[in-house]
Coordinates of C-alpha atoms in Angstrom, one line a residue:
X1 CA 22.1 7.8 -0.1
X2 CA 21.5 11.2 -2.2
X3 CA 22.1 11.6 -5.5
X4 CA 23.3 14.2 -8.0
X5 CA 20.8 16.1 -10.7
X6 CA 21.1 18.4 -13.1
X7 CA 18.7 20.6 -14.9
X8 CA 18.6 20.6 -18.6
X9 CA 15.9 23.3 -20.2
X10 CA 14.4 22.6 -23.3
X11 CA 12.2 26.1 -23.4
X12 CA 14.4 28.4 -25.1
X13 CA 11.7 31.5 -24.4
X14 CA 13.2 31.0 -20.9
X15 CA 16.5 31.3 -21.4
X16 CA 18.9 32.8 -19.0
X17 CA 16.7 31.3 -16.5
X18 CA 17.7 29.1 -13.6
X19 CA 18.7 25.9 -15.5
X20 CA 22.3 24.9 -15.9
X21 CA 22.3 22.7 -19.4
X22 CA 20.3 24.4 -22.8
X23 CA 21.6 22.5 -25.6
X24 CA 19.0 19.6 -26.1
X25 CA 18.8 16.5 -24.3
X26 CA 21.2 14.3 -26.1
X27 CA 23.9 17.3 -25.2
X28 CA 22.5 17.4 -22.0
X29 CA 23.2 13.7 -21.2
X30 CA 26.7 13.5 -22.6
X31 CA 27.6 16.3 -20.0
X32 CA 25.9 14.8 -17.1
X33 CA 27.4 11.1 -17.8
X34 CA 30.5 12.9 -18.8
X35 CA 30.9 15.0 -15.5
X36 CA 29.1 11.5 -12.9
X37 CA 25.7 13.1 -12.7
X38 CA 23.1 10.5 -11.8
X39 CA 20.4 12.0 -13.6
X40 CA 18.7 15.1 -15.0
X41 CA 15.8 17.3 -14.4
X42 CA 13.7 18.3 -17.4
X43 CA 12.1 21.3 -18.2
X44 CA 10.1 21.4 -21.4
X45 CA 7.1 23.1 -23.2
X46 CA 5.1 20.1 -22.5
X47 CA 5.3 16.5 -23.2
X48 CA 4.7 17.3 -27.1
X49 CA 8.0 18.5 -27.0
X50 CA 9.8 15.3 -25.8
X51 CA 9.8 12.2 -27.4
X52 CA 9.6 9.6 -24.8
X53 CA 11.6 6.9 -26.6
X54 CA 14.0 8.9 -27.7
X55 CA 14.6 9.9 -24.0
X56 CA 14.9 6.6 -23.0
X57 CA 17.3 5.8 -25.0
X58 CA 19.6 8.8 -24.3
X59 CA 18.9 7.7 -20.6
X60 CA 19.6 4.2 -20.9
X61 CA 23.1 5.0 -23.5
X62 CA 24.3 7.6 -20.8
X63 CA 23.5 5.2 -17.8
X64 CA 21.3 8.1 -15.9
X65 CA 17.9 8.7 -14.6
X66 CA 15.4 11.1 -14.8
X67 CA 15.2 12.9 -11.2
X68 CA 12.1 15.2 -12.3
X69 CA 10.2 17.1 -14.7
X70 CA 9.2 20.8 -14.8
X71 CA 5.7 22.4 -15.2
X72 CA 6.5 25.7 -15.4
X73 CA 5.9 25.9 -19.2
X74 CA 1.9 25.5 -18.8
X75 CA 2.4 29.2 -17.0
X76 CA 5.3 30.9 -19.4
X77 CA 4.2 29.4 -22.6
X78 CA 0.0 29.1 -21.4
X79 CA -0.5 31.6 -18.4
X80 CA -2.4 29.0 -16.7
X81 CA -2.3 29.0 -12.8
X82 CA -3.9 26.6 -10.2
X83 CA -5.3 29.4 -8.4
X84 CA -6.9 31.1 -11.2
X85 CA -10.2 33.0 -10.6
X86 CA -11.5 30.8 -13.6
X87 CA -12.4 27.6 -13.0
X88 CA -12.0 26.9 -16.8
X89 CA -8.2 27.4 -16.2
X90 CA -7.5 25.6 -13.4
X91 CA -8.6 22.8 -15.0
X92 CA -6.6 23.7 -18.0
X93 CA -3.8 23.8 -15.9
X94 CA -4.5 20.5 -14.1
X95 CA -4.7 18.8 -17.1
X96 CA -1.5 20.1 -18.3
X97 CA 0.3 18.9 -15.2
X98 CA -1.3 15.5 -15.5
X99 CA 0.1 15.5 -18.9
X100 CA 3.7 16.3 -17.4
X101 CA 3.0 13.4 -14.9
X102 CA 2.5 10.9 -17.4
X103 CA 5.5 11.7 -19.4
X104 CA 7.6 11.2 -16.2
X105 CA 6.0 8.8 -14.6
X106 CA 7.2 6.5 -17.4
X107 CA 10.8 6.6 -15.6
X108 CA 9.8 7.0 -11.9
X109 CA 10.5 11.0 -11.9
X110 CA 7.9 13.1 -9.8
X111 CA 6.4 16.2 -11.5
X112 CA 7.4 19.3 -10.1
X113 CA 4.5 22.1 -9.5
X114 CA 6.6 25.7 -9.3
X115 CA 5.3 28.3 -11.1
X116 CA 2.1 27.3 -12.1
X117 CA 0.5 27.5 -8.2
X118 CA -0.1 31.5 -9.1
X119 CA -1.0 33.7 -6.6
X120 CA -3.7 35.2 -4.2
X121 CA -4.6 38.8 -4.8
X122 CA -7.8 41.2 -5.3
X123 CA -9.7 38.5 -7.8
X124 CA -8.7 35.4 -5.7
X125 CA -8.5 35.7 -1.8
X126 CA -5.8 34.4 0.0
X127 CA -7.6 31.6 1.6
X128 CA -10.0 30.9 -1.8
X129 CA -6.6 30.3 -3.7
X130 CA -4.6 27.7 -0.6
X131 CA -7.7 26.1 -0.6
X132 CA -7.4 25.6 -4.5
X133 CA -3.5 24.9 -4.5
X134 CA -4.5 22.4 -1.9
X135 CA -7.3 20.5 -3.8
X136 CA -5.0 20.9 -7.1
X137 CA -2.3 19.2 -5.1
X138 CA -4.3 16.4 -3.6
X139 CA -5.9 15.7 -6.8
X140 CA -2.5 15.7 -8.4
X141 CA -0.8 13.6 -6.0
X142 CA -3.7 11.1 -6.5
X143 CA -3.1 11.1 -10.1
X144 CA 0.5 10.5 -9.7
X145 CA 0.3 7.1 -7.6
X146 CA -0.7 5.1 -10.6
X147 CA 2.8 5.9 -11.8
X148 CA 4.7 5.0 -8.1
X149 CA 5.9 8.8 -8.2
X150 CA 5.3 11.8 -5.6
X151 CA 3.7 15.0 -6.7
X152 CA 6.6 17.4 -6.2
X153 CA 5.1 20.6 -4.4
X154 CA 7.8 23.4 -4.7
X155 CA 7.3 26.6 -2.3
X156 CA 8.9 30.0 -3.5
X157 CA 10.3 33.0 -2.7
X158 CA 7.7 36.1 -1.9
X159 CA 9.1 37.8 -5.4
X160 CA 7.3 34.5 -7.4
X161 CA 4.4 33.8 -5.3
X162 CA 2.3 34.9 -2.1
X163 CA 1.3 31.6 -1.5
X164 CA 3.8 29.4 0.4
X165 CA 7.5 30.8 0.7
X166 CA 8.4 28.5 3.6
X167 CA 8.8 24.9 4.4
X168 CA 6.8 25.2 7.5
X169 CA 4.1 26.6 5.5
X170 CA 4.2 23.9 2.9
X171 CA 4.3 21.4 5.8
X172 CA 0.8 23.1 7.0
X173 CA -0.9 23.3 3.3
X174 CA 0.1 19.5 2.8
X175 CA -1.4 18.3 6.5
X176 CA -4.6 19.2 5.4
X177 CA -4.0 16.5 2.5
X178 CA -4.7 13.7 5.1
X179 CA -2.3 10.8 5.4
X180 CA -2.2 9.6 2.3
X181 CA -1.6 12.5 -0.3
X182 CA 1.2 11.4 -2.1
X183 CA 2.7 14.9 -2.3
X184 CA 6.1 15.9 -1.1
X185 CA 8.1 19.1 -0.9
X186 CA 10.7 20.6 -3.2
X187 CA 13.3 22.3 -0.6
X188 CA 14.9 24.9 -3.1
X189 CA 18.2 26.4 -0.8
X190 CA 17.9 29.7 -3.4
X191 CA 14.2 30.4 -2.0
X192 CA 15.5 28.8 1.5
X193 CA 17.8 31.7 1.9
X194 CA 15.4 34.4 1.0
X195 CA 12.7 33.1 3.0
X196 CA 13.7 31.2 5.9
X197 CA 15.5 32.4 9.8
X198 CA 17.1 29.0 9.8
X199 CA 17.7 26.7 6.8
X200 CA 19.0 24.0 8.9
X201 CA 15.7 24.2 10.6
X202 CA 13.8 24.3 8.3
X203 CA 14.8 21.0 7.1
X204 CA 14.3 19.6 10.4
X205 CA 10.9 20.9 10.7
X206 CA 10.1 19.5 6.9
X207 CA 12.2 16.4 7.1
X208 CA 9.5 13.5 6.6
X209 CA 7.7 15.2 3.9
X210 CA 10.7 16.7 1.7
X211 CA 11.4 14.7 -0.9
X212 CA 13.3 16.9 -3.5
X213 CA 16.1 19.4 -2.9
X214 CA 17.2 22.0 -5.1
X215 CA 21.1 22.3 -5.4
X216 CA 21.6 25.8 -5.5
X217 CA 23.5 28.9 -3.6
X218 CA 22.1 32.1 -2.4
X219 CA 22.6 34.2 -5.6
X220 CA 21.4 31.1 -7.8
X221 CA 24.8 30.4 -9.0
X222 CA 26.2 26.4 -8.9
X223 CA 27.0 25.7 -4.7
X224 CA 30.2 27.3 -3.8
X225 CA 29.2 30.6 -5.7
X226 CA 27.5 32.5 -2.6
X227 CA 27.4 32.4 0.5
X228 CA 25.3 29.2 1.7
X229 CA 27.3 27.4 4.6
X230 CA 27.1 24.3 3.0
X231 CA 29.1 22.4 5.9
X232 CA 26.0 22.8 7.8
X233 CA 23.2 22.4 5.2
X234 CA 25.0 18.8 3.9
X235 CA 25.4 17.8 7.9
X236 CA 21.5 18.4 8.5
X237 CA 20.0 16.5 5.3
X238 CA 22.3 13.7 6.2
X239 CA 20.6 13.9 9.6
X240 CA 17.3 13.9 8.4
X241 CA 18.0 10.7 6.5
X242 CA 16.6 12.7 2.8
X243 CA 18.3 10.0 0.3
X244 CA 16.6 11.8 -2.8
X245 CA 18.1 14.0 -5.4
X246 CA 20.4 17.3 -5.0
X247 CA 19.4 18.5 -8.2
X248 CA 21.3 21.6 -9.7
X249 CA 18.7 24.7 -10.6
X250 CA 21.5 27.1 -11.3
X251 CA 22.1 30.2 -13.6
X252 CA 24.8 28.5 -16.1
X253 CA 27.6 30.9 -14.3
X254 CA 30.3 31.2 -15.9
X255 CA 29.1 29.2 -18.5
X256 CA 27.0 25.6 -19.0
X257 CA 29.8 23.5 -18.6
X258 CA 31.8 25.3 -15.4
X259 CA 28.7 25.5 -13.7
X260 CA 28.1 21.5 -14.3
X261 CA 31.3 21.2 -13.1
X262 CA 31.5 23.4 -10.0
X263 CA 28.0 21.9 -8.9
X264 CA 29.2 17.6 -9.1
X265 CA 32.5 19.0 -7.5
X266 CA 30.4 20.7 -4.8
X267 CA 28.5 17.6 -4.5
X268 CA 31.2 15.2 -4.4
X269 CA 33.0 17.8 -1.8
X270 CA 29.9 17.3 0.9
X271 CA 28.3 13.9 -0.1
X272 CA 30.6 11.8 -1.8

């Protein structure tokens, strides 16, 4: 059965970003538990910025989980990329993410790599830089099976990277993992709409390997703010059998608390 996320941002250099809840995590809990979220999706600095106990507690008082953590922060607040033509920060940047993936691993939530994959371009070719996302993500996913969690590999649209902006091409880059990678795919429906002829699909063609969906309409406003035909979208990841989280990555439209609300009514409208 799938369950409902929502995205609380502690990085206030991104603000106005897509991230419905900005207040700090003990605000960000009370909402979720307030509105029946089952959990939240954390974007931070880094794990410096987030006490783990204290997180724990807010989880365990507000009776939610922690869906998954962000790793965008090691490019907006470090500039470090996987596909970097230095080696030196690559490595930075893989040991940032391993950082991330201890601090969620702790409560069984999958770090999410977004951002920080880069891009391909006149210093990196585009088959030198898949073939360092790919070794990046098997090494990560490796790392992250001492904590029981996936390695959450998100693709994007062709404004934020050149890299992968389709599920079909995230299916290809992982196969070349081998068999046990322990690395799934982020489905993001804003991207999905840019990018792809046929989100329903899509999801077919991605459906044993996606393992987190981003809850989000076509103008990254909360579902039921564009144009997404949700009717189909909801009938097709029931169909695939994805019993993971619909996590909200939304613009806060109107404001935190509408969109908080318009996103668990959406979700209670198609999965509850």
């Amino acid at each position: 059965m799938v369950k409902s996320a929502i995205t609380v941002s502690l990085v206030e250099a991104a603000r106005g970003g897509p991230f419905v809840l900005w207040d700090g995590l003990e605000a960000g809990c009370k909402t979720a538990k307030e509105l029946g979220f089952d959990a939240i999706e954390v974007f931070s600095l880094g794990p410096e910025q987030v006490d783990s106990d204290e997180l724990e507690k807010l989880l365990q008082d507000h009776e939610l989980s922690l869906a998954a953590v962000g790793t965008g922060a090691g490019k907006v607040k470090h500039g470090l990329t996987l596909t970097s033509a230095s080696k030196e920060e690559r490595e930075q940047g893989k040991e940032f993410i391993k950082r991330i993936i201890e601090m969620g691993g702790r409560f069984g939530a999958g770090a999410i790599l977004g951002s920080m994959q880069g891009f391909w371009g006149k210093d990196v070719p585009k088959e030198e830089a898949l073939k360092y996302l790919a070794e990046a993500c098997g090494e990560l996913g490796e790392y992250a099976k001492q904590f029981n969690v996936p390695f959450i590999y998100e693709h994007l649209n062709r404004f934020e990277t050149n890299l992968c902006n389709r599920v079909e091409e995230s299916v290809a880059l992982l196969n070349t993992l081998g068999n046990d990678h322990n690395v799934v795919i982020l489905a993001d429906l804003f991207h999905m709409n840019i990018e792809e002829v046929d989100i329903c699909e899509a999801f077919r063609t991605g459906a044993e390997l996606i393992g987190h969906i981003h809850f989000v309409d076509n103008n990254r406003r909360p579902i039921g703010g564009g144009h997404i035909d949700m009717v189909s979208v909801s009938a097709v990841i029931k169909e695939i059998g994805y019993d993971g989280y619909l996590s909200a990555e939304a613009v806060p439209y109107p404001t935190e608390y509408e969109a908080a609300k318009q996103t668990i009514d959406s979700y209670n409208k198609y999965f509850g």
